[in-house]
């Protein structure tokens, strides 16, 4: 099982949902960088369960404890080890699925692949593993900030409710002003009402997150297999419940003509710019200096409190009702996860690029 992400800036994660703890090791962090542990904790607080009425009521504080790699408040260049203890597991909620595979979960595929599985909350396949990604992403954000690069994401869509305003016309500093993390207050209220409705119906719903990376220099990424958009797609599609990724004009670009879609270059204060940004800040697999923006689609939460048909380990068809505490929509808590994965991709590409030219 591969548990490491990245090339130069690398994150290795460990732990299960109902085990003692989850954690990880960040390799490749530049030495001598001020590390704000309070900032890392604040990023975890954005992801943690029990933070609002539209998230799972599992009450985890998700307090991070740094084990190594930081001395005197600065990175030492050695591996940064960290741990987050699990404190509020209700493992008995899963007693009825010891030998039963939940629909649309990793239960069946994991069992068939490894011949064993931890049925308690999905074990290693639980979204609780993303705690380590958020810590790694927070450290990457600290590095990126030294280069003037910012990573911001927001909820663009919940179900059929869509925020159609282009990100360039939004105040992204308002994302944290509401529990659904939508920068438009009126649209946010509709999204919250939609999530509450499906929760009351013991159902779930999906959505879309938009992410914007600003201040990226020209030249990150590779022209062949490691295209920057491919690295971002890999990162996003590795997140639990993600079903789609598009950058720049995405699928809407297929209805445009080349004369409309091409990003025309011009010079602004001695800098090459584009009049439009249909390319999403990436051309030929390499960043062009414009904002990188992309959308990530999340499916409805697979765990719903309804009776459903499934099969058990004996290949018998059975009915099952899942218990436990789960998000009716994963999107609001996934915003910091999307940011974290994007930050690690850009940090890794930034460090990789230092090997290309002197």
CSV table of C-alpha atoms in Angstrom, one decimal:
chain,number,residue,atom,x,y,z
A,1,UNK,CA,0.0,0.0,0.0
A,2,UNK,CA,1.5,3.3,-1.1
A,3,UNK,CA,1.1,6.0,1.6
A,4,UNK,CA,3.5,8.7,0.4
A,5,UNK,CA,2.6,11.7,-1.8
A,6,UNK,CA,5.1,14.0,-3.6
A,7,UNK,CA,8.6,14.0,-4.9
A,8,UNK,CA,10.8,16.6,-3.1
A,9,UNK,CA,8.1,17.9,-0.7
A,10,UNK,CA,6.7,14.6,0.5
A,11,UNK,CA,4.0,13.6,2.9
A,12,UNK,CA,3.7,10.1,4.3
A,13,UNK,CA,0.6,9.4,6.4
A,14,UNK,CA,-0.5,6.6,8.8
A,15,UNK,CA,-3.4,5.7,11.0
A,16,UNK,CA,-7.0,4.5,10.9
A,17,UNK,CA,-10.3,6.2,11.8
A,18,UNK,CA,-10.9,4.2,15.0
A,19,UNK,CA,-7.2,3.5,15.9
A,20,UNK,CA,-5.2,5.2,18.5
A,21,UNK,CA,-4.2,8.1,16.2
A,22,UNK,CA,-3.5,9.4,12.7
A,23,UNK,CA,-0.4,11.2,11.7
A,24,UNK,CA,2.4,11.7,9.3
A,25,UNK,CA,5.9,12.7,8.3
A,26,UNK,CA,6.7,15.7,6.0
A,27,UNK,CA,10.0,15.4,4.2
A,28,UNK,CA,11.7,18.0,2.1
A,29,UNK,CA,10.7,21.1,4.0
A,30,UNK,CA,13.2,23.9,3.5
A,31,UNK,CA,15.2,24.6,6.7
A,32,UNK,CA,15.1,27.9,8.6
A,33,UNK,CA,11.4,28.7,7.9
A,34,UNK,CA,9.3,30.0,10.7
A,35,UNK,CA,6.7,27.4,11.5
A,36,UNK,CA,3.5,28.7,13.1
A,37,UNK,CA,2.0,25.7,14.9
A,38,UNK,CA,-1.1,27.8,15.7
A,39,UNK,CA,-1.7,28.3,12.0
A,40,UNK,CA,-1.4,24.5,11.4
A,41,UNK,CA,-4.0,23.9,14.2
A,42,UNK,CA,-6.3,26.6,12.7
A,43,UNK,CA,-6.3,24.7,9.4
A,44,UNK,CA,-7.2,21.5,11.2
A,45,UNK,CA,-10.0,23.3,13.0
A,46,UNK,CA,-11.5,24.1,9.6
A,47,UNK,CA,-11.5,20.4,8.7
A,48,UNK,CA,-12.5,18.9,12.1
A,49,UNK,CA,-15.9,17.2,12.7
A,50,UNK,CA,-18.5,18.7,15.0
A,51,UNK,CA,-17.9,22.3,13.9
A,52,UNK,CA,-21.4,23.2,12.8
A,53,UNK,CA,-25.0,22.0,12.5
A,54,UNK,CA,-24.4,20.7,8.9
A,55,UNK,CA,-21.4,18.4,9.8
A,56,UNK,CA,-21.0,15.1,11.6
A,57,UNK,CA,-21.5,15.5,15.3
A,58,UNK,CA,-18.4,13.4,16.0
A,59,UNK,CA,-16.6,15.5,18.6
A,60,UNK,CA,-12.9,15.5,17.9
A,61,UNK,CA,-10.7,18.4,18.8
A,62,UNK,CA,-8.0,17.2,16.4
A,63,UNK,CA,-5.1,18.7,18.3
A,64,UNK,CA,-1.8,18.3,16.4
A,65,UNK,CA,1.4,17.4,18.3
A,66,UNK,CA,4.6,18.0,16.5
A,67,UNK,CA,7.2,15.3,17.2
A,68,UNK,CA,10.3,16.4,15.2
A,69,UNK,CA,11.7,18.7,12.5
A,70,UNK,CA,11.1,22.0,14.3
A,71,UNK,CA,13.5,23.7,16.7
A,72,UNK,CA,13.2,27.2,18.1
A,73,UNK,CA,10.1,27.7,16.0
A,74,UNK,CA,11.9,27.1,12.7
A,75,UNK,CA,12.1,24.1,10.4
A,76,UNK,CA,15.4,22.3,10.6
A,77,UNK,CA,15.3,20.6,7.2
A,78,UNK,CA,14.8,17.2,8.9
A,79,UNK,CA,11.5,15.2,8.7
A,80,UNK,CA,8.6,16.9,10.5
A,81,UNK,CA,6.7,14.2,12.3
A,82,UNK,CA,3.3,14.8,13.8
A,83,UNK,CA,0.4,13.0,15.4
A,84,UNK,CA,-3.3,13.7,16.1
A,85,UNK,CA,-4.9,11.4,18.6
A,86,UNK,CA,-8.4,9.9,18.0
A,87,UNK,CA,-10.6,10.8,21.1
A,88,UNK,CA,-14.2,10.2,20.2
A,89,UNK,CA,-14.7,6.9,18.4
A,90,UNK,CA,-17.9,5.0,18.7
A,91,UNK,CA,-16.7,1.7,17.3
A,92,UNK,CA,-19.8,-0.2,18.4
A,93,UNK,CA,-21.8,1.8,15.8
A,94,UNK,CA,-20.2,-0.6,13.2
A,95,UNK,CA,-20.8,-3.9,14.9
A,96,UNK,CA,-23.6,-4.7,12.5
A,97,UNK,CA,-21.3,-4.5,9.4
A,98,UNK,CA,-18.5,-6.7,10.5
A,99,UNK,CA,-19.2,-9.1,7.6
A,100,UNK,CA,-21.3,-6.7,5.5
A,101,UNK,CA,-20.1,-4.4,2.7
A,102,UNK,CA,-21.6,-0.9,2.8
A,103,UNK,CA,-22.9,0.3,-0.6
A,104,UNK,CA,-20.5,2.7,-2.5
A,105,UNK,CA,-17.8,2.4,0.1
A,106,UNK,CA,-14.3,0.9,-0.1
A,107,UNK,CA,-15.4,-2.1,2.1
A,108,UNK,CA,-15.8,-4.7,-0.7
A,109,UNK,CA,-12.8,-3.6,-2.9
A,110,UNK,CA,-10.4,-3.3,0.1
A,111,UNK,CA,-11.4,-6.7,1.4
A,112,UNK,CA,-11.0,-8.3,-2.0
A,113,UNK,CA,-7.6,-6.7,-2.5
A,114,UNK,CA,-6.1,-7.3,0.9
A,115,UNK,CA,-8.2,-10.2,2.3
A,116,UNK,CA,-8.8,-8.3,5.6
A,117,UNK,CA,-10.4,-5.0,6.5
A,118,UNK,CA,-11.1,-2.8,9.5
A,119,UNK,CA,-14.8,-2.3,9.5
A,120,UNK,CA,-14.8,0.5,12.1
A,121,UNK,CA,-15.5,3.6,10.1
A,122,UNK,CA,-13.6,2.3,7.1
A,123,UNK,CA,-10.3,2.1,8.8
A,124,UNK,CA,-7.6,3.4,6.6
A,125,UNK,CA,-10.1,4.3,3.8
A,126,UNK,CA,-11.9,6.7,6.2
A,127,UNK,CA,-11.8,10.4,5.4
A,128,UNK,CA,-10.2,10.8,8.8
A,129,UNK,CA,-6.9,10.1,7.0
A,130,UNK,CA,-7.2,13.5,5.4
A,131,UNK,CA,-6.2,15.1,8.8
A,132,UNK,CA,-2.6,14.3,7.9
A,133,UNK,CA,-3.0,15.9,4.5
A,134,UNK,CA,-4.3,19.1,6.1
A,135,UNK,CA,-1.2,19.3,8.3
A,136,UNK,CA,1.1,18.7,5.4
A,137,UNK,CA,-0.8,21.3,3.4
A,138,UNK,CA,-0.5,23.8,6.2
A,139,UNK,CA,3.2,23.4,6.2
A,140,UNK,CA,3.3,23.7,2.4
A,141,UNK,CA,1.2,26.9,2.7
A,142,UNK,CA,3.8,28.4,5.1
A,143,UNK,CA,6.5,27.7,2.5
A,144,UNK,CA,4.5,29.1,-0.4
A,145,UNK,CA,3.7,32.3,1.5
A,146,UNK,CA,7.4,33.0,1.5
A,147,UNK,CA,7.2,33.1,-2.3
A,148,UNK,CA,4.0,35.2,-2.4
A,149,UNK,CA,1.8,32.2,-3.4
A,150,UNK,CA,-1.7,31.8,-1.9
A,151,UNK,CA,-4.2,29.0,-2.1
A,152,UNK,CA,-7.9,29.6,-1.5
A,153,UNK,CA,-10.9,27.4,-2.1
A,154,UNK,CA,-14.6,27.8,-1.6
A,155,UNK,CA,-17.9,26.0,-2.0
A,156,UNK,CA,-19.2,26.7,-5.5
A,157,UNK,CA,-22.1,24.2,-5.6
A,158,UNK,CA,-24.3,22.1,-3.3
A,159,UNK,CA,-26.7,19.8,-5.2
A,160,UNK,CA,-28.5,22.0,-7.7
A,161,UNK,CA,-27.6,25.3,-6.0
A,162,UNK,CA,-24.7,26.9,-7.8
A,163,UNK,CA,-22.7,30.1,-7.2
A,164,UNK,CA,-22.2,31.2,-10.8
A,165,UNK,CA,-20.2,34.4,-10.1
A,166,UNK,CA,-16.7,34.1,-11.5
A,167,UNK,CA,-14.1,33.9,-8.7
A,168,UNK,CA,-12.5,37.1,-9.9
A,169,UNK,CA,-15.7,38.9,-8.8
A,170,UNK,CA,-15.8,37.3,-5.4
A,171,UNK,CA,-14.4,38.3,-2.0
A,172,UNK,CA,-12.6,35.1,-1.1
A,173,UNK,CA,-11.8,36.5,2.3
A,174,UNK,CA,-15.5,36.0,3.1
A,175,UNK,CA,-15.3,32.2,2.7
A,176,UNK,CA,-15.1,31.6,6.5
A,177,UNK,CA,-18.0,33.9,7.2
A,178,UNK,CA,-20.5,31.0,7.1
A,179,UNK,CA,-20.6,27.3,7.8
A,180,UNK,CA,-20.9,26.1,4.2
A,181,UNK,CA,-17.8,28.1,3.1
A,182,UNK,CA,-19.5,29.9,0.3
A,183,UNK,CA,-18.3,33.6,-0.3
A,184,UNK,CA,-21.8,34.7,-1.3
A,185,UNK,CA,-23.9,35.0,1.9
A,186,UNK,CA,-27.3,34.7,0.1
A,187,UNK,CA,-26.3,31.6,-1.9
A,188,UNK,CA,-24.7,30.2,1.3
A,189,UNK,CA,-28.0,30.3,3.1
A,190,UNK,CA,-29.7,28.3,0.3
A,191,UNK,CA,-26.9,25.8,0.4
A,192,UNK,CA,-27.2,25.4,4.2
A,193,UNK,CA,-31.0,24.9,3.9
A,194,UNK,CA,-30.5,22.2,1.2
A,195,UNK,CA,-28.0,20.3,3.4
A,196,UNK,CA,-30.3,20.5,6.4
A,197,UNK,CA,-33.2,19.2,4.3
A,198,UNK,CA,-31.3,16.1,3.0
A,199,UNK,CA,-30.1,15.4,6.6
A,200,UNK,CA,-33.7,15.4,7.9
A,201,UNK,CA,-34.5,12.9,5.1
A,202,UNK,CA,-31.6,10.7,6.3
A,203,UNK,CA,-30.0,11.2,2.9
A,204,UNK,CA,-26.9,13.1,1.5
A,205,UNK,CA,-25.9,15.4,-1.3
A,206,UNK,CA,-22.8,16.3,-3.2
A,207,UNK,CA,-21.2,19.5,-4.5
A,208,UNK,CA,-18.3,21.3,-6.1
A,209,UNK,CA,-15.3,23.2,-4.7
A,210,UNK,CA,-13.5,25.8,-6.6
A,211,UNK,CA,-9.8,26.4,-5.8
A,212,UNK,CA,-7.7,29.4,-6.8
A,213,UNK,CA,-3.9,29.5,-6.6
A,214,UNK,CA,-2.5,33.0,-7.0
A,215,UNK,CA,1.1,34.3,-7.3
A,216,UNK,CA,2.4,31.2,-9.0
A,217,UNK,CA,5.6,31.9,-11.0
A,218,UNK,CA,6.0,30.9,-14.6
A,219,UNK,CA,7.6,27.6,-15.2
A,220,UNK,CA,6.2,25.1,-12.6
A,221,UNK,CA,5.3,21.7,-13.9
A,222,UNK,CA,6.7,19.5,-16.7
A,223,UNK,CA,5.7,19.3,-20.4
A,224,UNK,CA,5.1,15.6,-20.6
A,225,UNK,CA,3.8,13.1,-18.0
A,226,UNK,CA,4.1,15.4,-14.9
A,227,UNK,CA,2.1,18.3,-16.3
A,228,UNK,CA,1.1,20.6,-13.5
A,229,UNK,CA,-2.6,20.0,-14.2
A,230,UNK,CA,-2.0,16.2,-14.1
A,231,UNK,CA,-0.3,16.5,-10.7
A,232,UNK,CA,-3.2,18.6,-9.4
A,233,UNK,CA,-5.8,16.1,-10.9
A,234,UNK,CA,-3.9,13.3,-9.2
A,235,UNK,CA,-4.0,15.1,-5.9
A,236,UNK,CA,-7.6,16.0,-6.0
A,237,UNK,CA,-8.8,12.6,-7.2
A,238,UNK,CA,-7.0,11.0,-4.3
A,239,UNK,CA,-9.3,12.8,-1.9
A,240,UNK,CA,-12.2,10.7,-0.5
A,241,UNK,CA,-15.5,11.1,-2.4
A,242,UNK,CA,-14.0,13.1,-5.3
A,243,UNK,CA,-15.6,12.2,-8.7
A,244,UNK,CA,-14.3,14.9,-11.1
A,245,UNK,CA,-11.7,17.5,-11.8
A,246,UNK,CA,-11.6,20.3,-14.4
A,247,UNK,CA,-9.2,23.3,-14.7
A,248,UNK,CA,-9.5,26.5,-16.6
A,249,UNK,CA,-12.5,26.5,-19.0
A,250,UNK,CA,-12.9,22.8,-18.4
A,251,UNK,CA,-15.7,21.0,-20.1
A,252,UNK,CA,-17.4,24.3,-21.1
A,253,UNK,CA,-14.4,25.0,-23.4
A,254,UNK,CA,-15.5,22.3,-25.9
A,255,UNK,CA,-18.4,24.5,-27.1
A,256,UNK,CA,-16.0,27.4,-27.9
A,257,UNK,CA,-14.0,28.1,-31.0
A,258,UNK,CA,-10.2,28.4,-30.9
A,259,UNK,CA,-10.4,32.1,-31.7
A,260,UNK,CA,-12.5,32.5,-28.5
A,261,UNK,CA,-10.6,30.0,-26.3
A,262,UNK,CA,-7.1,31.1,-27.0
A,263,UNK,CA,-5.5,33.2,-24.3
A,264,UNK,CA,-4.0,36.2,-26.1
A,265,UNK,CA,-0.7,37.4,-24.8
A,266,UNK,CA,0.1,41.1,-24.1
A,267,UNK,CA,2.8,43.0,-22.1
A,268,UNK,CA,1.8,44.7,-18.9
A,269,UNK,CA,4.6,46.6,-17.0
A,270,UNK,CA,7.2,44.4,-18.7
A,271,UNK,CA,5.4,41.2,-17.8
A,272,UNK,CA,3.7,38.8,-20.1
A,273,UNK,CA,0.0,38.5,-19.3
A,274,UNK,CA,-3.1,37.0,-21.0
A,275,UNK,CA,-6.3,38.8,-21.7
A,276,UNK,CA,-8.4,35.8,-20.7
A,277,UNK,CA,-7.5,32.8,-18.6
A,278,UNK,CA,-9.2,29.9,-20.3
A,279,UNK,CA,-6.0,27.9,-19.8
A,280,UNK,CA,-6.5,28.1,-16.0
A,281,UNK,CA,-2.9,29.4,-15.5
A,282,UNK,CA,-1.3,26.3,-17.1
A,283,UNK,CA,-0.1,26.0,-20.7
A,284,UNK,CA,1.7,22.9,-22.1
A,285,UNK,CA,1.7,21.5,-18.6
A,286,UNK,CA,3.6,24.4,-17.2
A,287,UNK,CA,2.4,27.4,-15.1
A,288,UNK,CA,2.2,30.6,-17.1
A,289,UNK,CA,2.1,33.1,-14.2
A,290,UNK,CA,-1.7,33.6,-14.2
A,291,UNK,CA,-4.0,32.4,-11.5
A,292,UNK,CA,-4.4,28.6,-11.5
A,293,UNK,CA,-8.1,27.7,-10.9
A,294,UNK,CA,-9.9,24.5,-11.0
A,295,UNK,CA,-13.1,22.7,-9.8
A,296,UNK,CA,-13.4,19.5,-7.8
A,297,UNK,CA,-16.7,17.5,-7.8
A,298,UNK,CA,-17.7,15.5,-4.7
A,299,UNK,CA,-20.3,12.8,-4.7
A,300,UNK,CA,-23.1,12.6,-2.1
A,301,UNK,CA,-21.8,11.0,1.1
A,302,UNK,CA,-22.0,7.3,0.7
A,303,UNK,CA,-23.1,6.7,4.3
A,304,UNK,CA,-26.8,7.4,4.6
A,305,UNK,CA,-29.1,6.3,7.4
A,306,UNK,CA,-31.5,4.3,5.2
A,307,UNK,CA,-31.9,0.6,4.7
A,308,UNK,CA,-30.2,-0.5,1.6
A,309,UNK,CA,-29.4,-3.7,-0.3
A,310,UNK,CA,-25.9,-5.0,-0.3
A,311,UNK,CA,-23.9,-8.3,0.1
A,312,UNK,CA,-21.9,-9.8,2.8
A,313,UNK,CA,-18.5,-11.7,3.0
A,314,UNK,CA,-20.3,-15.0,2.1
A,315,UNK,CA,-21.6,-13.4,-1.1
A,316,UNK,CA,-25.2,-13.4,0.2
A,317,UNK,CA,-27.6,-10.5,-0.6
A,318,UNK,CA,-28.7,-8.8,2.6
A,319,UNK,CA,-30.3,-5.6,3.8
A,320,UNK,CA,-28.3,-3.3,5.9
A,321,UNK,CA,-28.8,0.0,7.8
A,322,UNK,CA,-25.6,2.0,8.6
A,323,UNK,CA,-25.3,3.6,12.0
A,324,UNK,CA,-22.9,6.2,13.2
A,325,UNK,CA,-22.3,10.0,12.8
A,326,UNK,CA,-21.7,11.2,9.3
A,327,UNK,CA,-21.7,14.4,7.2
A,328,UNK,CA,-24.8,14.8,5.0
A,329,UNK,CA,-22.5,16.8,2.6
A,330,UNK,CA,-18.8,16.5,2.7
A,331,UNK,CA,-18.1,19.7,0.8
A,332,UNK,CA,-17.9,22.3,3.6
A,333,UNK,CA,-15.2,20.3,5.5
A,334,UNK,CA,-13.4,19.3,2.3
A,335,UNK,CA,-12.5,23.0,1.4
A,336,UNK,CA,-9.4,22.9,3.5
A,337,UNK,CA,-8.5,19.5,2.2
A,338,UNK,CA,-8.6,20.7,-1.4
A,339,UNK,CA,-6.4,23.7,-0.4
A,340,UNK,CA,-4.0,21.4,1.4
A,341,UNK,CA,-3.5,19.0,-1.6
A,342,UNK,CA,-3.1,21.9,-4.0
A,343,UNK,CA,-0.6,23.6,-1.7
A,344,UNK,CA,1.5,20.4,-1.5
A,345,UNK,CA,1.5,20.0,-5.3
A,346,UNK,CA,2.6,23.6,-5.8
A,347,UNK,CA,5.3,23.4,-3.1
A,348,UNK,CA,6.6,20.2,-4.6
A,349,UNK,CA,6.7,21.7,-8.1
A,350,UNK,CA,8.4,24.8,-6.8
A,351,UNK,CA,11.2,22.8,-5.2
A,352,UNK,CA,11.5,20.5,-8.2
A,353,UNK,CA,11.8,23.6,-10.4
A,354,UNK,CA,15.0,24.6,-8.6
A,355,UNK,CA,16.8,21.6,-10.2
A,356,UNK,CA,16.0,22.8,-13.8
A,357,UNK,CA,18.0,26.0,-14.1
A,358,UNK,CA,20.8,27.4,-12.1
